[in-house]
Amino acid sequence: MSNHNLFSALRAAFPTDLTAVAVETDDGLSYSWLDLDRATAMMANLLQSLDLPEGSRVAVQVEKSVEAMILYLATLRAGYVFLPLNTAYQSAEIEYFIGNAEPAVVVCSGAHFGWVSKIAFKAGTQHVFTLNEDRTGSLLDRAARHSDQHKPVVRTADDLAAILYTSGTTGRSKGAMLTHGNMLSNALTLKDYWGWTKSGGPEGRGDVLIHALPIFHVHGLFVAIHGALINGSKMIWMAKFDPQRAIANMAKATVFMGVPTLYVRMLAEASLNKAAVKNMRLFVAGSAPLLIETFTEWQTRTGHTILERYGMSETAMLTSNPYAADDRYAKQSERRGGTVGFPLPDVSLRVRGENEQNMPVGEIGDIQVKGPNVFKGYWRMPEKTAEEFTGDGYFKTGDVGKFDERGYVTIVGRSKDLIISGGYNVYPAEIEGYINEMPGVTESAVVGVPHPDFGEVGVAVLIAKSGADLQPDAIVAELKAKLANFKIPKRCFVVAELPRNTMGKVQKNLLREQYKGLFAS
Ligand code: MLC
Ligand code: AMP
């Protein structure tokens, strides 16, 4: 029986020369392919020695480090399910994820061990390890005692590899269940589509990726890491994005991936010019809309055209602008600003109207998708899963868009009430829930408004109970104590009333219009 474990496919793509550098960190450390192989083996052996039940979740909230990536790969290798958590999440958020996913293993930073382990043990987790940015912690201590030989556990394409939590329009976060097959199919498609070259290949030199994104979401964890590994390509690893250092790294790299905010920040640097990018082959953007101004300015300053693509946690990548003209895929080679390109090979994407009819070219409707990359469903939420799929098996993305006459897809908005701020998702319903519980608040509405750095940020508008003296600063401070920092509205207003339609529903579009100039650059 062949093994569909994603790790096996990634491992098979390692270059023949295992002593070559696989990862070089910004602060001067270097890891060979052999190091990755041995370290993942030791960690996989540690996980297996714990005698965990089949399908166990390994929940991880740690700062970005190569060891954290190794933990991800080791979890795959040992056949368990990886559950990454944003480092900004605070205790109430972590309590929900751990309570919902019931992980058998939790890994956190040493600094957070006290509160995280308390939550984990309460939820029935048996093992809590620590892993710090400086390569210390109980996880590495324990793994060091295990063998560096390990045979990847056999998995089918349909077995779970990861759970990514993502929120919905209402209610709590849902865990999107991604399989080994989902991720491998997407990685192989992008390998071809984006023209990766392997080191030691016929071109003489291979691609080198600047890895600048966090590794708890699809973009940094899957698109970037799988992209490099499935091509045997080296990574330059930045623990934290810094525009000046990212630009300096381009002298020895060929591929960069980022959310639009990273491009906006690099454009603000005088060192970004054609000479700085002369070694680069490809700039990829996604996770949030790339403004046409950013797209055009990047072209002018660097001579490179950013390739924008579109995806989501439930599906990994769905569409991409073309890398080059290729009869097999795109009919066009043009990367068109303001579009997210063509549906990827194997992805079926349709734009549907209110009566579930396919919309004609140029007309706007709901984006629905089907393909080997589309997730298996929401963790322990079969009803929610059923609601989000059509009768004929298409996933309703919650994004609204259209096709143009050449087949390019443009995202024009979202039917889900979601703010995307610097590439992170913020769900107004969640923030409103916290604000509405505060004493003195009658009701609130959180809306997204344009922001020059983050693309979009949240603004809270609320009504006070009669006689209550609500101070916007105090409300923000209270939210900061409970929620991840990127979710905090950047401004808060107390008003006499909220605009409503005849049904009494708050008209968020009017609020967005009213506050759209707040952060004009
Ligand atoms: C940080 N802050 C943010 C923010 N990030 N505010 C709004 N939105 C954000 N995204 C605020 C903090 O709250 C803090 O405010 C202040 O900025 C400094 O925090 P920081 O952590 O030091 O910020 P910084 O390092 O500058 O982070 C900015 C960033 C980061 C752009 C580098 O947000 C980032 O890495 N974004 C990438 C997200 C990503 O990878 N998304 C992919 C999702 S996958 P205060 O007031 O507390 O000081 C997906 C699917 C797909 O969507 O298609 O790819
Ligand atoms: P997440 O749930 O974090 O995976 O976020 C996925 C959402 O990000 C998608 O449903 C889109 O709304 C949005 N998104 C991703 N890429 C793009 C893009 N290139 N342009 C516009 N929106 C995007």
XYZ file of C-alpha atoms and ligand atoms in Angstrom:
598
model
C 0.000 0.000 0.000
C 1.465 3.346 -0.972
C 1.815 6.037 1.638
C -0.068 9.294 1.048
C 1.498 10.960 4.067
C 2.273 14.525 2.947
C 5.602 14.364 4.762
C 6.713 11.466 2.554
C 6.072 13.524 -0.577
C 7.956 16.501 0.841
C 10.818 14.278 1.982
C 11.038 12.645 -1.448
C 11.648 16.086 -2.959
C 14.694 16.825 -0.783
C 17.795 17.246 -2.958
C 20.192 14.331 -3.318
C 22.886 16.266 -1.509
C 21.455 16.275 2.003
C 24.356 18.314 3.309
C 23.221 21.344 1.287
C 21.572 24.210 3.156
C 17.795 23.888 3.443
C 17.077 26.820 5.737
C 19.178 29.830 6.555
C 17.861 32.081 9.283
C 18.039 35.805 9.342
C 20.254 35.634 12.394
C 22.908 33.445 10.831
C 21.873 29.854 11.635
C 21.819 27.251 8.963
C 20.024 23.899 8.720
C 20.864 21.261 6.142
C 18.316 18.923 4.559
C 19.817 16.209 6.727
C 19.169 18.350 9.810
C 15.503 18.644 8.808
C 15.283 14.917 8.212
C 16.916 13.966 11.508
C 15.139 16.555 13.641
C 11.707 15.650 12.269
C 12.502 11.966 12.867
C 13.450 12.600 16.497
C 10.370 14.658 17.134
C 8.109 12.172 15.338
C 9.605 9.393 17.499
C 8.921 11.468 20.606
C 5.275 11.977 19.587
C 4.870 8.283 18.818
C 6.433 7.296 22.139
C 3.543 9.061 23.883
C 1.170 6.365 22.684
C -1.427 8.848 21.551
C -4.779 7.741 20.190
C -5.140 7.588 16.407
C -5.971 11.014 14.923
C -4.692 12.950 17.954
C -4.403 16.696 17.592
C -1.144 18.492 18.381
C -2.003 22.116 19.215
C 0.836 24.597 18.917
C 1.063 28.229 19.998
C 4.714 29.239 19.733
C 6.738 32.058 18.191
C 7.994 31.449 14.686
C 11.186 29.392 14.537
C 12.665 26.679 12.339
C 12.028 24.262 15.223
C 8.330 25.185 15.104
C 8.308 24.248 11.410
C 10.096 21.008 12.300
C 7.333 20.291 14.811
C 4.749 20.740 12.050
C 6.623 18.335 9.768
C 7.168 15.847 12.600
C 3.447 15.857 13.379
C 2.719 14.942 9.760
C 5.480 12.339 9.783
C 4.054 10.692 12.904
C 0.557 10.731 11.380
C -1.051 13.138 13.856
C -3.067 16.276 13.190
C -1.397 19.686 13.424
C -3.363 22.551 14.956
C -1.544 25.892 14.735
C -2.669 28.849 16.852
C -1.934 32.540 16.326
C 0.534 33.775 18.944
C -1.655 36.832 19.548
C -4.514 34.734 20.963
C -5.184 35.294 24.638
C -6.578 32.942 27.269
C -10.304 33.071 26.387
C -9.493 32.392 22.736
C -7.067 29.549 23.555
C -9.537 28.060 25.993
C -12.105 27.806 23.220
C -9.738 26.201 20.690
C -8.328 23.682 23.143
C -11.769 22.894 24.558
C -13.145 22.374 21.070
C -10.274 20.421 19.511
C -9.310 18.401 22.613
C -5.672 18.046 21.599
C -3.651 15.217 23.122
C -0.523 17.361 22.978
C -0.142 21.109 23.463
C 3.098 22.974 22.751
C 3.496 26.556 23.981
C 6.271 28.970 24.877
C 7.894 28.621 28.289
C 6.640 32.098 29.193
C 3.020 30.993 28.695
C 3.324 27.523 30.196
C 1.484 28.499 33.394
C -1.801 29.619 31.901
C -1.740 27.453 28.769
C -1.056 24.214 30.665
C -3.851 25.033 33.108
C -6.312 25.358 30.231
C -4.936 22.250 28.515
C -4.998 19.965 31.549
C -8.540 21.122 32.332
C -9.549 20.095 28.805
C -8.009 16.642 29.286
C -4.723 17.163 27.406
C -2.117 14.708 28.671
C 1.088 16.322 27.438
C 2.141 19.970 27.477
C 5.606 20.803 26.127
C 7.423 24.097 25.764
C 9.306 25.425 22.763
C 11.025 28.801 22.794
C 12.396 30.981 20.005
C 15.940 30.412 21.261
C 15.717 26.640 20.666
C 15.164 25.750 24.317
C 12.239 24.043 26.018
C 11.045 20.619 27.048
C 10.008 19.574 23.522
C 13.562 19.697 22.189
C 15.023 18.246 25.402
C 12.715 15.265 25.136
C 13.117 14.838 21.366
C 16.918 14.781 21.742
C 16.607 11.435 23.522
C 14.952 9.752 20.528
C 16.363 8.086 17.440
C 16.984 10.152 14.313
C 15.617 7.348 12.144
C 11.856 7.191 11.542
C 9.608 5.686 8.908
C 6.706 8.031 8.075
C 3.429 6.610 9.344
C 1.161 5.376 6.572
C -1.713 7.747 5.843
C -4.379 7.780 3.155
C -5.032 10.894 1.086
C -8.276 11.329 3.022
C -6.698 11.250 6.493
C -6.548 14.488 8.446
C -3.267 16.382 8.443
C -4.251 19.721 10.003
C -7.085 21.683 11.524
C -7.144 25.444 10.946
C -9.586 27.482 12.966
C -11.521 30.089 11.058
C -14.562 32.077 12.140
C -17.920 32.291 10.489
C -20.501 34.999 10.162
C -22.031 34.016 13.461
C -21.057 31.930 16.408
C -17.677 30.582 17.360
C -14.677 29.611 15.287
C -14.866 26.464 13.231
C -11.975 24.059 12.696
C -11.404 23.472 8.980
C -10.208 19.859 8.546
C -7.543 19.546 5.847
C -6.293 16.196 4.641
C -2.905 14.979 3.423
C -4.458 14.763 -0.065
C -5.834 18.336 0.047
C -2.429 19.770 0.761
C -0.347 17.603 -1.508
C -2.576 18.260 -4.515
C -2.336 22.022 -3.916
C 1.431 21.941 -3.411
C 1.971 19.973 -6.627
C -0.291 22.271 -8.611
C 1.518 25.398 -7.434
C 4.922 23.815 -8.052
C 4.059 23.643 -11.731
C 1.968 26.747 -11.989
C 4.519 29.081 -10.465
C 7.478 27.552 -12.307
C 9.615 26.581 -9.326
C 13.099 25.347 -10.133
C 14.934 22.837 -8.002
C 18.462 23.418 -6.825
C 20.950 21.445 -8.842
C 18.462 21.415 -11.726
C 19.317 22.068 -15.361
C 19.280 25.840 -14.812
C 22.256 25.375 -12.532
C 20.693 27.110 -9.575
C 17.404 26.666 -7.858
C 14.795 28.877 -6.298
C 15.340 30.400 -2.870
C 12.286 31.539 -0.932
C 12.230 34.406 1.550
C 9.927 33.104 4.264
C 8.606 36.221 5.989
C 5.080 35.252 7.101
C 3.766 33.782 10.346
C 3.417 29.998 10.313
C -0.001 29.579 11.868
C -2.083 30.282 8.740
C -2.405 28.847 5.259
C -0.152 31.379 3.565
C 2.998 30.974 5.677
C 2.454 27.377 6.810
C 1.273 25.701 3.629
C 1.783 27.841 0.532
C 5.263 29.006 1.508
C 6.674 25.975 3.364
C 5.202 23.328 1.064
C 6.209 25.448 -1.930
C 9.851 25.430 -0.914
C 10.017 21.840 0.352
C 8.209 20.152 -2.534
C 10.775 21.799 -4.798
C 13.794 21.036 -2.659
C 14.307 24.799 -2.508
C 16.177 26.656 0.177
C 14.404 29.090 2.506
C 15.721 32.308 4.002
C 13.830 32.328 7.245
C 12.713 35.593 8.844
C 11.334 35.102 12.342
C 9.572 38.431 12.023
C 8.952 40.503 8.917
C 11.144 43.562 8.631
C 10.953 45.498 5.345
C 14.599 46.564 5.231
C 15.920 43.090 5.983
C 13.477 41.506 3.538
C 14.767 43.771 0.774
C 18.381 43.013 1.730
C 17.620 39.267 1.581
C 16.456 39.597 -2.028
C 20.072 39.685 -3.194
C 20.304 35.955 -2.423
C 16.696 34.868 -3.073
C 14.350 34.365 -6.019
C 10.803 34.084 -4.588
C 8.923 36.243 -2.074
C 5.413 35.677 -0.712
C 3.493 38.195 1.328
C 0.185 39.718 2.310
C -0.378 43.183 0.775
C 0.760 44.989 3.966
C 4.265 43.553 3.488
C 4.435 45.058 -0.010
C 3.121 48.403 1.240
C 5.807 48.461 3.932
C 8.613 47.530 1.518
C 7.488 50.283 -0.873
C 8.062 52.766 1.933
C 11.768 51.845 1.963
C 14.219 53.849 -0.157
C 16.342 50.702 -0.604
C 13.637 49.085 -2.759
C 14.746 49.562 -6.351
C 15.512 47.563 -9.474
C 19.038 46.746 -8.335
C 17.779 45.295 -5.025
C 15.478 42.826 -6.804
C 17.673 41.881 -9.750
C 18.083 38.317 -8.494
C 14.334 37.841 -7.891
C 12.092 35.730 -10.107
C 8.650 35.950 -8.506
C 6.639 38.057 -6.056
C 3.375 36.479 -4.866
C 0.648 38.336 -2.944
C -2.555 37.129 -1.358
C -4.721 36.653 1.761
C -6.272 40.095 1.283
C -7.017 42.378 -1.660
C -3.916 43.929 -3.232
C -4.688 47.552 -4.065
C -4.073 48.488 -7.675
C -1.903 51.384 -6.428
C 0.411 48.907 -4.688
C 0.482 46.652 -7.755
C 1.363 49.553 -10.065
C 3.880 51.200 -7.753
C 5.665 47.883 -7.317
C 5.911 47.550 -11.098
C 7.355 51.031 -11.435
C 9.844 50.712 -8.618
C 11.082 47.161 -9.247
C 10.173 46.278 -12.822
C 8.404 43.173 -11.434
C 4.696 42.423 -11.702
C 3.266 40.977 -8.498
C 1.413 37.713 -9.044
C -1.819 37.850 -7.023
C -3.579 34.672 -6.011
C -6.648 33.860 -3.904
C -7.311 31.168 -1.340
C -8.657 30.431 2.097
C -8.174 28.166 5.104
C -10.836 25.733 3.950
C -9.401 25.281 0.484
C -5.763 26.412 0.350
C -5.154 28.078 -3.035
C -8.014 28.458 -5.509
C -6.961 30.862 -8.219
C -3.778 32.450 -9.438
C -2.642 34.943 -11.980
C -0.457 33.215 -14.566
C 3.250 32.833 -14.078
C 3.817 32.605 -17.809
C 1.822 31.754 -20.891
C 1.227 28.036 -20.876
C -1.213 26.181 -23.074
C -1.942 23.684 -20.358
C -3.369 26.272 -17.999
C -3.824 29.885 -18.690
C -4.366 31.167 -22.142
C -2.784 34.445 -21.116
C 0.517 35.326 -19.573
C -0.545 38.707 -18.269
C -0.752 39.214 -14.507
C -3.682 41.555 -14.188
C -3.804 43.893 -11.220
C -7.119 43.904 -9.379
C -7.806 40.288 -10.388
C -6.882 37.031 -8.702
C -6.282 35.241 -11.989
C -7.641 31.919 -13.189
C -9.015 28.950 -11.255
C -6.084 26.594 -10.689
C -6.010 23.331 -12.653
C -8.305 20.837 -10.850
C -10.241 23.663 -9.171
C -13.731 24.191 -10.437
C -14.907 27.712 -9.594
C -18.323 29.114 -10.398
C -20.089 32.412 -9.788
C -23.694 31.878 -8.759
C -26.691 34.147 -8.536
C -29.502 34.295 -6.007
C -31.384 31.439 -7.674
C -28.272 29.289 -7.899
C -27.883 30.079 -11.611
C -24.424 30.589 -13.139
C -23.830 34.282 -13.652
C -22.827 35.505 -17.100
C -19.339 36.908 -17.687
C -18.947 40.292 -16.007
C -21.804 39.804 -13.561
C -21.318 39.510 -9.849
C -22.326 36.542 -7.725
C -21.266 34.153 -4.957
C -18.054 32.224 -5.511
C -18.369 28.468 -5.079
C -15.547 25.963 -5.483
C -14.861 22.258 -5.812
C -11.606 20.346 -6.128
C -9.118 17.991 -4.483
C -7.890 20.915 -2.355
C -11.274 21.567 -0.746
C -11.413 20.588 2.917
C -13.244 17.681 4.480
C -15.565 19.727 6.679
C -15.629 21.569 9.985
C -14.365 19.716 13.025
C -17.291 18.203 14.927
C -19.791 20.460 13.128
C -21.555 18.276 10.564
C -24.554 20.591 10.321
C -22.443 23.673 9.748
C -20.456 21.724 7.159
C -23.624 20.690 5.340
C -24.836 24.308 5.289
C -21.636 25.494 3.643
C -21.783 23.028 0.738
C -24.261 22.993 -2.129
C -26.215 19.862 -3.048
C -23.743 19.127 -5.829
C -20.697 19.399 -3.598
C -19.454 22.968 -4.105
C -18.116 24.883 -1.109
C -19.627 28.327 -0.598
C -16.615 30.575 -0.050
C -18.527 33.607 1.235
C -16.618 35.691 -1.305
C -18.389 37.605 -4.028
C -16.846 38.036 -7.450
C -17.050 37.773 -11.210
C -15.322 36.378 -14.287
C -14.167 38.656 -17.056
C -14.317 37.787 -20.740
C -10.777 36.371 -20.600
C -11.527 34.101 -17.651
C -9.816 36.133 -14.933
C -11.610 36.174 -11.578
C -12.058 39.381 -9.607
C -13.133 39.388 -5.964
C -15.443 42.340 -5.443
C -16.494 41.781 -1.847
C -17.648 39.284 0.731
C -21.082 38.064 1.717
C -19.569 37.053 5.075
C -19.204 39.891 7.571
C -15.434 39.815 7.763
C -12.665 42.400 8.047
C -9.240 41.426 6.675
C -6.641 43.489 8.474
C -3.012 43.077 7.468
C -3.927 39.596 6.218
C -5.560 38.509 9.488
C -9.279 37.846 9.654
C -11.354 39.762 12.156
C -14.983 38.809 12.621
C -17.130 41.802 13.633
C -19.670 39.471 15.297
C -17.008 38.291 17.750
C -15.893 41.819 18.707
C -19.489 43.070 18.929
C -20.260 40.174 21.269
C -17.536 41.315 23.675
C -18.536 45.001 23.466
C -22.248 44.271 23.958
C -21.475 42.461 27.209
C -19.801 45.535 28.698
C -21.843 47.415 31.275
C -23.453 50.546 29.874
C -23.513 49.320 26.265
C -26.835 48.877 24.473
C -25.563 47.763 21.101
C -22.535 47.968 18.873
C -21.486 47.578 15.263
C -17.946 46.911 14.103
C -17.094 47.752 10.496
C -13.986 47.635 8.334
C -12.649 50.872 6.857
C -9.688 51.485 4.532
C -6.276 51.800 6.156
C -3.007 52.685 4.383
C -0.901 50.047 6.171
C -3.259 47.184 7.039
C -5.563 47.588 4.014
C -8.591 47.524 6.253
C -9.066 47.952 10.023
C -11.998 47.673 12.401
C -13.879 50.653 13.811
C -16.442 50.173 16.601
C -19.574 52.295 16.769
C -21.790 51.883 19.800
C -24.789 53.165 21.658
C -24.647 53.760 25.406
C -27.443 52.892 27.823
C -29.169 55.990 29.088
C -27.112 57.667 31.787
C -24.006 55.535 31.132
C -20.748 57.411 30.634
C -18.876 55.283 28.100
C -15.321 56.273 27.304
C -13.968 54.952 23.980
C -10.472 54.526 25.438
C -11.801 52.417 28.293
C -13.688 50.183 25.875
C -10.584 49.646 23.773
C -8.523 48.915 26.899
C -11.064 46.335 28.051
C -11.021 44.624 24.651
C -7.218 44.582 24.684
C -7.278 42.611 27.904
C -9.377 39.858 26.321
C -8.666 39.590 22.624
C -5.754 39.115 20.219
C -4.240 42.547 19.475
C -4.966 42.582 15.730
C -8.707 42.231 16.474
C -8.907 45.447 18.509
C -10.824 48.214 16.705
C -8.409 51.022 15.888
C -11.070 53.610 16.806
C -14.254 53.576 18.852
C -17.204 56.001 18.702
C -20.174 56.388 21.029
C -23.180 57.618 19.048
C -26.850 58.367 19.734
C -28.161 55.905 17.165
C -27.092 53.443 14.498
C -28.463 53.681 10.939
C -31.084 50.983 10.333
C -33.134 49.686 7.441
C -36.907 49.196 7.574
C -36.380 45.740 9.104
C -34.434 47.368 11.951
C -31.131 45.858 10.818
C -28.014 47.995 11.261
C -26.853 49.298 7.886
C -23.160 48.635 8.092
C -22.619 49.924 4.570
C -23.657 53.399 5.742
C -21.270 53.200 8.704
C -18.443 52.118 6.382
C -19.217 55.085 4.164
C -19.335 57.482 7.103
C -15.985 56.399 8.541
C -14.113 55.550 5.338
C -11.876 58.648 5.497
C -10.725 58.118 9.102
C -7.286 56.798 8.174
C -6.853 58.441 4.785
C -3.132 58.508 4.120
C -0.279 43.866 14.033
N -1.176 44.808 14.404
C -2.248 44.735 13.625
C -1.976 43.701 12.721
N -0.752 43.184 13.004
N -3.388 45.440 13.580
C -4.280 45.118 12.649
N -4.082 44.125 11.768
C -2.940 43.406 11.775
N -2.728 42.427 10.904
C -1.031 45.801 15.479
C -0.899 45.147 16.826
O -2.187 44.975 17.347
C -0.084 46.166 17.595
O -0.958 47.178 18.030
C 0.828 46.755 16.530
O 0.187 46.502 15.268
C 2.219 46.146 16.528
O 2.111 44.711 16.549
P 3.183 43.773 15.848
O 2.770 42.356 16.048
O 4.554 44.219 16.222
O 2.925 44.132 14.332
P 3.739 43.817 13.083
O 4.844 42.874 13.372
O 4.048 45.096 12.408
O 2.668 42.984 12.209
C 2.145 43.401 11.034
C 2.168 42.263 10.022
C 1.396 41.072 10.617
C 1.531 42.763 8.762
C 3.627 41.876 9.746
O 0.076 41.457 10.878
C 1.432 39.881 9.732
O 2.404 39.133 9.714
N 0.376 39.668 8.917
C 0.320 38.497 8.032
C -0.897 37.689 8.327
C -0.954 36.390 7.506
O 0.041 35.657 7.395
N -2.098 36.073 6.937
C -2.275 34.917 6.107
C -3.625 34.298 6.420
S -3.902 32.900 5.367
P -0.890 47.756 19.515
O -1.955 48.785 19.535
O -1.167 46.573 20.401
O 0.490 48.280 19.631
C -5.200 33.348 4.367
C -5.471 32.488 3.203
C -4.751 32.986 2.016
O -5.773 34.364 4.536
O -5.345 33.253 0.982
O -3.536 33.124 2.150
P -8.847 32.807 5.832
O -10.160 32.428 6.366
O -7.966 33.443 6.829
O -8.215 31.702 5.147
O -9.122 33.980 4.783
C -9.590 33.700 3.508
C -10.208 34.918 2.877
O -9.202 35.866 2.529
C -10.901 34.604 1.585
O -12.177 34.033 1.768
C -10.947 35.967 0.930
O -12.024 36.716 1.457
C -9.641 36.579 1.387
N -8.604 36.557 0.356
C -7.573 35.690 0.206
N -6.823 36.031 -0.864
C -7.385 37.142 -1.400
C -7.090 37.996 -2.499
N -6.030 37.797 -3.277
N -7.915 39.039 -2.746
C -8.989 39.270 -1.981
N -9.319 38.528 -0.923
C -8.530 37.473 -0.625
